[in-house]
Short mmCIF file of C-alpha atoms in Angstrom, two decimals:
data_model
loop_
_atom_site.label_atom_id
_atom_site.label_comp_id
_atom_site.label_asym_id
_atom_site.label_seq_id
_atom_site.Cartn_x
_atom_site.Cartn_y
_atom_site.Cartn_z
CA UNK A 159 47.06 117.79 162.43
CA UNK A 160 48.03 118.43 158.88
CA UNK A 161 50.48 115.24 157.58
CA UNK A 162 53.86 116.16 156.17
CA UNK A 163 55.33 112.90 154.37
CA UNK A 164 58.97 112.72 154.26
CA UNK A 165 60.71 109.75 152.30
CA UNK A 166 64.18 108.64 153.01
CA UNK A 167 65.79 107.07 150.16
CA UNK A 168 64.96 108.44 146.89
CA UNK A 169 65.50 105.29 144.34
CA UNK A 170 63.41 102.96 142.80
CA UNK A 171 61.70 103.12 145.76
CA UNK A 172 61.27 105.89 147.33
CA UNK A 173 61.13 108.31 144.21
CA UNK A 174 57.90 106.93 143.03
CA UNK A 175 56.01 107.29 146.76
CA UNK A 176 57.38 111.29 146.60
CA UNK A 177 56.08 111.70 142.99
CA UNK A 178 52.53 110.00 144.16
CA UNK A 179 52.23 112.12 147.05
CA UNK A 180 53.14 115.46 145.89
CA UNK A 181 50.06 114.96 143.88
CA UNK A 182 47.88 116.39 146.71
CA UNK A 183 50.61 116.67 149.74
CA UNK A 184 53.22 118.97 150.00
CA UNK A 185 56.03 116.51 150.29
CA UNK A 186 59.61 116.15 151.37
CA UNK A 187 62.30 114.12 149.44
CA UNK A 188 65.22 113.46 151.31
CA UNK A 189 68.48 111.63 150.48
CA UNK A 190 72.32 111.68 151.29
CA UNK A 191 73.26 111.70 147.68
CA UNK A 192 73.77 115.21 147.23
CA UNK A 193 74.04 114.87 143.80
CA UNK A 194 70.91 113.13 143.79
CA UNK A 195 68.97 115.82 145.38
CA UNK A 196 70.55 118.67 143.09
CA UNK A 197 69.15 116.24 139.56
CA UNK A 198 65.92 115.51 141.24
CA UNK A 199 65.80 119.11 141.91
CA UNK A 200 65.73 119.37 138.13
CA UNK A 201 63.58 116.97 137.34
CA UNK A 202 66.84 114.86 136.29
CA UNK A 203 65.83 110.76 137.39
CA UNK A 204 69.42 108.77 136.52
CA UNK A 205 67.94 105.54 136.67
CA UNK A 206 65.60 106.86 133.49
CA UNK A 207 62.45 105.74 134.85
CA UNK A 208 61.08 109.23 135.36
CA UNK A 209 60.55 111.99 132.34
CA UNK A 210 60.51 115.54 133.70
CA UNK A 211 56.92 115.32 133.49
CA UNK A 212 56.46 113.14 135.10
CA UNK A 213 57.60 115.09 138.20
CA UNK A 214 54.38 117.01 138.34
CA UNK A 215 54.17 120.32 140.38
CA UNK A 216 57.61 120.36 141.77
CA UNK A 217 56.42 123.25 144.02
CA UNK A 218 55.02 120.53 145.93
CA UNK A 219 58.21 118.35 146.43
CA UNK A 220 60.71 119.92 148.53
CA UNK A 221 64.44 117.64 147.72
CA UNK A 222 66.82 118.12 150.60
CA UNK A 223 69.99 116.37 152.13
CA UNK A 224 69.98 118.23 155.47
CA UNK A 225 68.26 117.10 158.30
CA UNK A 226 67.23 120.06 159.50
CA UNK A 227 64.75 121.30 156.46
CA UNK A 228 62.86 117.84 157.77
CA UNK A 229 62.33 117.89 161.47
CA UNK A 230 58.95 119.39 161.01
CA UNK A 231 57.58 116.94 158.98
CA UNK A 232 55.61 114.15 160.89
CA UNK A 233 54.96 110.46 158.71
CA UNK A 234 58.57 109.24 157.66
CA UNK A 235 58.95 106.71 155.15
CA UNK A 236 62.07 104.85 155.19
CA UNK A 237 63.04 103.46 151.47
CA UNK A 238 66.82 102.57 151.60
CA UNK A 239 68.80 99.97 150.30
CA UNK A 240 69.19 97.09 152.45
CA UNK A 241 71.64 94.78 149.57
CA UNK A 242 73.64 91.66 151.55
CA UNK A 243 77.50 91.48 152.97
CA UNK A 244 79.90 89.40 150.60
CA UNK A 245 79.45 86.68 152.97
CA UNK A 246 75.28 86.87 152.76
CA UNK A 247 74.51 87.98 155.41
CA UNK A 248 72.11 91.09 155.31
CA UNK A 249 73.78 94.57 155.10
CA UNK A 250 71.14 96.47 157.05
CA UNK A 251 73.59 99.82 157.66
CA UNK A 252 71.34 102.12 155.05
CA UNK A 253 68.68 101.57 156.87
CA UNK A 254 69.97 101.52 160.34
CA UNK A 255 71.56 105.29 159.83
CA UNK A 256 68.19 105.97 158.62
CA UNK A 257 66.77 105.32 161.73
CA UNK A 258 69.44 107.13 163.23
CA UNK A 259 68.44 110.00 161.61
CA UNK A 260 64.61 109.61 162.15
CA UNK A 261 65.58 109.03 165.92
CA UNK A 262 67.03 112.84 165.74
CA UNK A 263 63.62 114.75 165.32
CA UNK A 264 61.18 112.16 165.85
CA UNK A 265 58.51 114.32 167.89
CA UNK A 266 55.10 113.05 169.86
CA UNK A 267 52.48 111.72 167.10
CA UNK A 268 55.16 111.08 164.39
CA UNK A 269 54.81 107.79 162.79
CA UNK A 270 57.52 105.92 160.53
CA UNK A 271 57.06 103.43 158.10
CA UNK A 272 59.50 100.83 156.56
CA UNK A 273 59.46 99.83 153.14
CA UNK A 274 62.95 98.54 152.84
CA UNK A 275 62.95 94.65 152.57
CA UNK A 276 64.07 93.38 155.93
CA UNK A 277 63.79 89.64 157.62
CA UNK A 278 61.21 88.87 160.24
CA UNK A 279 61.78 91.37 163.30
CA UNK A 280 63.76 94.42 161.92
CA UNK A 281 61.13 96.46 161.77
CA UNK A 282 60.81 95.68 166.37
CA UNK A 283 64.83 96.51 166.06
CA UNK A 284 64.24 99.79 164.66
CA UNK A 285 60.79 100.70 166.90
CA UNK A 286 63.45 99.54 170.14
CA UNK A 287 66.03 101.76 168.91
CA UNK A 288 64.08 104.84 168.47
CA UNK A 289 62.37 104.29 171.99
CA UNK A 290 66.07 103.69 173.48
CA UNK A 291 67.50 106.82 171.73
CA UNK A 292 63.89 109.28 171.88
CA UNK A 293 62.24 107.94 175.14
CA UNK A 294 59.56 108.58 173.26
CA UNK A 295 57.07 105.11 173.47
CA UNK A 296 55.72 103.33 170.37
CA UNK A 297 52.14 103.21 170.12
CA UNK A 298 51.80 106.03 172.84
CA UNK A 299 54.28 108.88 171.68
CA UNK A 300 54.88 107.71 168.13
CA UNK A 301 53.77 104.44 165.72
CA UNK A 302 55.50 102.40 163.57
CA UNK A 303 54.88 99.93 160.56
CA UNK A 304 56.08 98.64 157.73
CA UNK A 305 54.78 98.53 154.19
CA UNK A 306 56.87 96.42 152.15
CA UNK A 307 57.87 97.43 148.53
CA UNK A 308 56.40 95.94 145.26
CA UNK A 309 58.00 98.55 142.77
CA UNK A 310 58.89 96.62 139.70
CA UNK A 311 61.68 98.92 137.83
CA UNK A 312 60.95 99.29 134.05
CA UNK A 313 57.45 97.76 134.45
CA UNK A 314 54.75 100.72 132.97
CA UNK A 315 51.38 98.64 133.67
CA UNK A 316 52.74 97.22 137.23
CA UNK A 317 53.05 100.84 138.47
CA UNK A 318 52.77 101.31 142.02
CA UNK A 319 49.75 103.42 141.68
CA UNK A 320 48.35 100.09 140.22
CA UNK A 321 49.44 97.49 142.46
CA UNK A 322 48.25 96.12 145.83
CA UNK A 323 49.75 97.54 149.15
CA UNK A 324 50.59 95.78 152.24
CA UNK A 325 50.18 98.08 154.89
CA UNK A 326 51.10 96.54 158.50
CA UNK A 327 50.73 98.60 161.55
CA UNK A 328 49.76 97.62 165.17
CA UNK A 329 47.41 100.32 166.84
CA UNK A 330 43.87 100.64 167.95
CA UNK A 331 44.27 104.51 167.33
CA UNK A 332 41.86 105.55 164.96
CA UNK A 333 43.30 108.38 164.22
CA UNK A 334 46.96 107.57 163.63
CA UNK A 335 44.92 104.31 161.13
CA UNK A 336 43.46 107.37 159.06
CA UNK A 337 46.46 109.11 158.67
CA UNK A 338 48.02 105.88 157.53
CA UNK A 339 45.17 105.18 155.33
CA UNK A 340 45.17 108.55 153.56
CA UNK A 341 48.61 108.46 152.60
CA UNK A 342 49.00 104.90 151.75
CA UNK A 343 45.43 105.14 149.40
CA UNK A 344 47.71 108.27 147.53
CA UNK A 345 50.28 105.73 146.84
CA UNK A 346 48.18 102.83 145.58
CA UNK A 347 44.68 102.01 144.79
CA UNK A 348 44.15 98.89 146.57
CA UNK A 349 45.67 98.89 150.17
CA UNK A 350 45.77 95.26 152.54
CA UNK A 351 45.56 95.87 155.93
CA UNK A 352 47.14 93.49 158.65
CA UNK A 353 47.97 93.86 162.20
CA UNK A 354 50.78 91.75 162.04
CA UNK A 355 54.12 93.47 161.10
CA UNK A 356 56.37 90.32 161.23
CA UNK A 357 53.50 88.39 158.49
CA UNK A 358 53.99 91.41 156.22
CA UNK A 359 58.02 91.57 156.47
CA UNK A 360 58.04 87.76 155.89
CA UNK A 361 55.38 88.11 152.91
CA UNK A 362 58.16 90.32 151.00
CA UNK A 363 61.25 88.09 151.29
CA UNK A 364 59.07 84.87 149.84
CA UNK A 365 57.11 86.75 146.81
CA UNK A 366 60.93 87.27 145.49
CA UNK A 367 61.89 84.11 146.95
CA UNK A 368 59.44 81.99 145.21
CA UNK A 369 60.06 83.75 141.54
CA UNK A 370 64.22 82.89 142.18
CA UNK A 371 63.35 79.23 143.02
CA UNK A 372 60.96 79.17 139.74
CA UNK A 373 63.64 80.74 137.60
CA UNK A 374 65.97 78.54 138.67
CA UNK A 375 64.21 75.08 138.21
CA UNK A 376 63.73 76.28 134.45
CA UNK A 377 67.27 77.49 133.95
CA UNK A 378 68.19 73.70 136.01
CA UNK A 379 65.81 72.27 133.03
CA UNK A 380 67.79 73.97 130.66
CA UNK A 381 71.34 72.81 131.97
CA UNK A 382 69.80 68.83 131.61
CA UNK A 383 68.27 69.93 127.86
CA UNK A 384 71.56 71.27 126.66
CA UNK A 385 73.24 68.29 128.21
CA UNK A 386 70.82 66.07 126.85
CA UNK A 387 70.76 67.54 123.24
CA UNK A 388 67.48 67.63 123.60
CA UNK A 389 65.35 70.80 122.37
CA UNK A 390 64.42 73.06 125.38
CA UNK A 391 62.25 74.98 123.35
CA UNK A 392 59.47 71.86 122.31
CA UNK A 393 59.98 70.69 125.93
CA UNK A 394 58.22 73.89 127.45
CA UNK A 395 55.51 73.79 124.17
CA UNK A 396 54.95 70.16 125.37
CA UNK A 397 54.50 70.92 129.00
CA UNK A 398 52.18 73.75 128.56
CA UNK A 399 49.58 72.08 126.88
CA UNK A 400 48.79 71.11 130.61
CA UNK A 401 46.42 73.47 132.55
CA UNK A 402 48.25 73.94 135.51
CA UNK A 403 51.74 74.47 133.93
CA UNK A 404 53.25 77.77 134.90
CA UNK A 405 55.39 78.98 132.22
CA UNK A 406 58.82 80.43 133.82
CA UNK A 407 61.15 81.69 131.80
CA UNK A 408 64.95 80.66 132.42
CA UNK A 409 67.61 83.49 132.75
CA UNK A 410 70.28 85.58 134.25
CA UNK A 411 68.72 87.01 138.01
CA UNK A 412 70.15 90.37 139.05
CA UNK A 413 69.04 92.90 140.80
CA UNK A 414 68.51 94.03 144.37
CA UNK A 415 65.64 91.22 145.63
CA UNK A 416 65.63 88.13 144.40
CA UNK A 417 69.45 86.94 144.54
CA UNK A 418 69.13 88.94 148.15
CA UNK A 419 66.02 88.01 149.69
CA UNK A 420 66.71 84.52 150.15
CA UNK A 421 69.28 85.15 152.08
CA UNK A 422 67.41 87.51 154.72
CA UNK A 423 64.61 84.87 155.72
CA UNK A 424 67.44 81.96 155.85
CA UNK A 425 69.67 84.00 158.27
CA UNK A 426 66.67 84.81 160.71
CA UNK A 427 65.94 81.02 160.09
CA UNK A 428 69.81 80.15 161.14
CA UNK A 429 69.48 82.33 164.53
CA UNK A 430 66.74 79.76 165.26
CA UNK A 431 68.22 76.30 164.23
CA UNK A 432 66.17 76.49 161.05
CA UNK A 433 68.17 75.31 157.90
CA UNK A 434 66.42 77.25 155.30
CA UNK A 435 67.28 74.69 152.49
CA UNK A 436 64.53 75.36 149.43
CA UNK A 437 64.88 78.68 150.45
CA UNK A 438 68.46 79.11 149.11
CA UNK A 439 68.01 76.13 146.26
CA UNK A 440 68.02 78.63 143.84
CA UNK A 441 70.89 80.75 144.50
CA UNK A 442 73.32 78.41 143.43
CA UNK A 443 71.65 77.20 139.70
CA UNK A 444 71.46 81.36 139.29
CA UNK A 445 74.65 82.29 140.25
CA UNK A 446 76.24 79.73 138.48
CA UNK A 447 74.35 80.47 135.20
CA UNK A 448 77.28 82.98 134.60
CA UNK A 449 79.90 79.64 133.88
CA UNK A 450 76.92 78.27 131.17
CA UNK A 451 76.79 81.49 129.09
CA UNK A 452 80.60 81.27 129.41
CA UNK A 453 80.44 77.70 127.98
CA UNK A 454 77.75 78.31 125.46
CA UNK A 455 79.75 81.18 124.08
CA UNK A 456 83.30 78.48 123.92
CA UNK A 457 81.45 76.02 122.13
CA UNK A 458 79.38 78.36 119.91
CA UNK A 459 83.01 79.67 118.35
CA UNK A 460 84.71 76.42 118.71
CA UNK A 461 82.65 75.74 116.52
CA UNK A 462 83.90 78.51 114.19
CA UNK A 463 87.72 77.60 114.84
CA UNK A 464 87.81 80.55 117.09
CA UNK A 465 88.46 81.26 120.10
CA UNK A 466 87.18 83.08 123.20
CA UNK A 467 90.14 85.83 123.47
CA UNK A 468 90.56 86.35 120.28
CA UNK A 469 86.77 86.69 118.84
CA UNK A 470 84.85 90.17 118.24
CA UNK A 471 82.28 89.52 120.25
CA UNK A 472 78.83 91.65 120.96
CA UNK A 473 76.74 91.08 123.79
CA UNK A 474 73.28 92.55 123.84
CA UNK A 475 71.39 93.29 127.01
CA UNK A 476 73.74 94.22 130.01
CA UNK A 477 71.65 95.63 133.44
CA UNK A 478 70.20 93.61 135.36
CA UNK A 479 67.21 93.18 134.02
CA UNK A 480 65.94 94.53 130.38
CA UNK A 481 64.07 97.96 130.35
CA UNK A 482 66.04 99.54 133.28
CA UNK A 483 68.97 101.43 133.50
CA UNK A 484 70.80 99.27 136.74
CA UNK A 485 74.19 97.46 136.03
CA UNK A 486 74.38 97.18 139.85
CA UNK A 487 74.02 93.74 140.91
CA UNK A 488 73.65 92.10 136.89
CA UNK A 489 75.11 89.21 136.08
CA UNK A 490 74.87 90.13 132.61
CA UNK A 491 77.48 92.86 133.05
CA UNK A 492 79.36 90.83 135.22
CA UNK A 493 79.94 88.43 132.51
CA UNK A 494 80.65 91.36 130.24
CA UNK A 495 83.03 92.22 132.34
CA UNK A 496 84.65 88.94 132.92
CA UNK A 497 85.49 88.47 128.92
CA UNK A 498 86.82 92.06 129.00
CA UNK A 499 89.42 91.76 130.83
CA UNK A 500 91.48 89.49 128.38
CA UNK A 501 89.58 90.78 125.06
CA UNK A 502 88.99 93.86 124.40
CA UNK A 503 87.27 93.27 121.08
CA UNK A 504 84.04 92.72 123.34
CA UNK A 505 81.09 95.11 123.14
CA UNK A 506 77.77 95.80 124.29
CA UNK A 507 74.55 96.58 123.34
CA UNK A 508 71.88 97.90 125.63
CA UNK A 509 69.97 101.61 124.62
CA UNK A 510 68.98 101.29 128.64
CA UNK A 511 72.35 101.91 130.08
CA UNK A 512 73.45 104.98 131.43
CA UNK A 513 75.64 107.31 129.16
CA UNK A 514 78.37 107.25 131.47
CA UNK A 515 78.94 103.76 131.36
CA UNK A 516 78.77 103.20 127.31
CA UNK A 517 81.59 105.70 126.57
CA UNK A 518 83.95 104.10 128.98
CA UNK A 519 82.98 99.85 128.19
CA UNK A 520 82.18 100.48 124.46
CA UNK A 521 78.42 100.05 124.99
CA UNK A 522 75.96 101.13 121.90
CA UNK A 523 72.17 101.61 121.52
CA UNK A 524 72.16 99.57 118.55
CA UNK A 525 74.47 97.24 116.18
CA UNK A 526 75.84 98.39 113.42
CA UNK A 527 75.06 96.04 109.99
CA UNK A 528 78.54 96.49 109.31
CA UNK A 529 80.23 95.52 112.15
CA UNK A 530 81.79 92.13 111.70
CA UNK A 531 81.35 90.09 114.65
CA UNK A 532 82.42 86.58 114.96
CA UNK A 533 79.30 86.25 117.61
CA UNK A 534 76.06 88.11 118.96
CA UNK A 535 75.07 86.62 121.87
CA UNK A 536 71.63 87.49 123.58
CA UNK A 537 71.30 88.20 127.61
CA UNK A 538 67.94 89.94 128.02
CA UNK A 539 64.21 89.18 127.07
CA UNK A 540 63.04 92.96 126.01
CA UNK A 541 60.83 93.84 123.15
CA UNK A 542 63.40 96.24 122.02
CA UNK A 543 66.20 93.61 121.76
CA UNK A 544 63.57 91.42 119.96
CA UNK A 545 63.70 94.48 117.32
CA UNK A 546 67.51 94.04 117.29
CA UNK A 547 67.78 90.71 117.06
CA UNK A 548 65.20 90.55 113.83
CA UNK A 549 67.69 93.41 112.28
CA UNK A 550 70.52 90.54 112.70
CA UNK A 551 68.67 87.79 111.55
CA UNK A 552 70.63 87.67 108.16
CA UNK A 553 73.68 87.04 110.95
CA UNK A 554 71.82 83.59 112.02
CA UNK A 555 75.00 81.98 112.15
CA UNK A 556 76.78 84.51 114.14
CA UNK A 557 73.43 84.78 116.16
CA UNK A 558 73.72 82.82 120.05
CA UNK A 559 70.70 82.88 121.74
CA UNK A 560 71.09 81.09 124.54
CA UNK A 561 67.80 81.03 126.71
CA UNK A 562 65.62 80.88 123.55
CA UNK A 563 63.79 84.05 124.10
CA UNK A 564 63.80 84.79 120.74
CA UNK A 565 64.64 81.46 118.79
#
């Protein structure tokens, strides 16, 4: 039987796997942004990590947000936000009403795939849910696995045609395990195989988990340097003289996986009397990295005889993290935000942002030599801010660079 890929969820996620695909399949695209569909239609990617040609053929991608246009298509893969409630706990409705909607024309041979991050087990939930609601059986009537995500937004070398796939199904059938194969090998070069579904959902949450808890030690470090008076900066050239020094670099963590995925393993861990304390060790040092920019920023025009509300302040680097165009989930623009609302002689810089967003919070590409800030504080690591900041460097004193990325 010929394979006709559908992906639900067409973000950073799931927009990549269509554009691989439609390389040699034709595939389907389908999301319930209708405005979404109608730009992708276009060859319009808002998040600006697409160029129209980098679409391809777009004879060969069909966008929809109806259902109907794709009930005939038969491997599903299911890319939708799964972000966490503002008490922690996971959100998982995107990619239960997925499932819903799979559940609705899931036929005989079909098979679904997950690549949503999820904690140990979801993927079962959603394989009992579409037997409850199909009476169709998993690995008789239709299969199911899960494939977690490694797209790193902004990141042109790490592309997913680059990186190494996890792809986790459970079936003897040889010919569902080709089918899985051949579209997984379109995606990326290097596929891992494993039999063991929960292993690869719990691999996902601790590759993100691991870089938060690394971050945070080295913004922790940081903290005790700046309390100290000691130099961060000849610390870390000290300590990586040593072979087996791995050289983090301390910072604001945004985003939609590392200040979530902690918190996906720890409530699975919860359910099962499990206190899941490195696990979550980082979220408070990043979260609270917000109040030391805050206090950096005081002190730095303190200094100056100035104050915080009454300062013209620019801040450079404002989504989440430097080279995309998110401000979902940043801390940097949360901060922004925060000294906005009692001075409005705050601005931004960040080229990455989306237009709509610099008209309406004063946000520019670049900084004009004129402009005559009190302060220029620096958020983001990004070659293209390191350009800015050399273009400033006659500002030294007006210059705050507060994680030393460029000091």
């Amino acid at each position: 039987m010929k394979i006709i890929p559908c992906i639900i969820g067409l973000g950073y996620v799931g927009l990549p796997i269509t554009l691989n695909l439609s390389n040699k399949l034709l595939t389907y695209g389908f999301d319930i942004n209708k405005e979404r569909i109608e730009k992708l239609k276009k060859k319009i990617d808002d998040n600006r990590e697409f160029a129209p040609k980098k679409f391809g053929n777009i004879k060969r991608i069909i966008f929809t947000n109806k259902i109907n246009d794709i009930k005939n298509c038969n491997f599903y893969i299911l890319c939708v936000p799964t972000p966490i409630h503002k008490n922690k706990t996971p959100n998982l409705k995107a990619l239960n009403d997925a499932t819903k909607t799979v559940s609705k024309i899931l036929k005989k041979k079909d098979i679904v795939f997950i690549e949503s991050t999820v904690f140990p087990g979801v993927t079962e939930q959603c394989k009992n849910y579409l037997e409850k609601h199909t009476k169709l059986k998993n690995n008789k009537d239709f299969f199911i696995g899960y494939s977690p995500e490694r797209v790193n937004p902004g990141d042109k070398i790490n592309t997913l045609k680059n990186i190494s796939k996890i792809v986790s199904i459970k079936t003897k059938n040889k010919n569902i395990l080709k089918k899985v194969f051949k579209i997984y090998k379109q995606i990326s070069k290097k596929i891992i195989i494993s039999k063991y579904i929960r292993a690869a959902e719990t691999a996902k949450v601790i590759e993100n988990i691991q870089r938060d808890i690394n971050i945070a030690l080295m913004n922790e470090i940081l903290l005790i340097c700046t309390k100290l008076k000691i130099n961060f900066n000849e610390v870390i050239r000290l300590a990586k003289s040593k072979w087996n020094f791995v050289n983090f670099k301390p910072g604001l963590v945004g985003g939609h996986c590392l200040p979530v995925d902690p918190y996906y393993l720890s409530s699975i861990a919860s359910k099962k009397k499990v206190k899941a304390e490195v696990t979550l060790a980082g979220r408070k040092i990043n979260d609270g990295m917000s109040n030391y920019i805050i206090n950096q920023l005081v002190n730095f025009l303190n200094k100056k005889n100035k104050s915080l509300k009454n300062s013209r302040i620019m801040i450079v680097g404002l989504t989440y993290k430097a080279g995309v165009a998110d401000i979902r989930n940043s801390l940097n623009f949360k901060i922004f935000k925060k000294i906005k609302k009692y001075n409005n002689k705050v601005h931004g810089c960040d080229p990455f942002v989306r237009k709509r967003f610099k008209k309406t919070y004063k946000i520019y590409n670049k900084i004009n030599k004129n402009s005559n800030y009190d302060v220029i504080i620096f958020l983001s690591y990004h070659e293209t801010f390191k350009k800015i900041f050399k273009n400033v460097a006659s500002y030294k004193n007006k210059v705050l660079d507060p994680f030393s990325y460029y000091s």
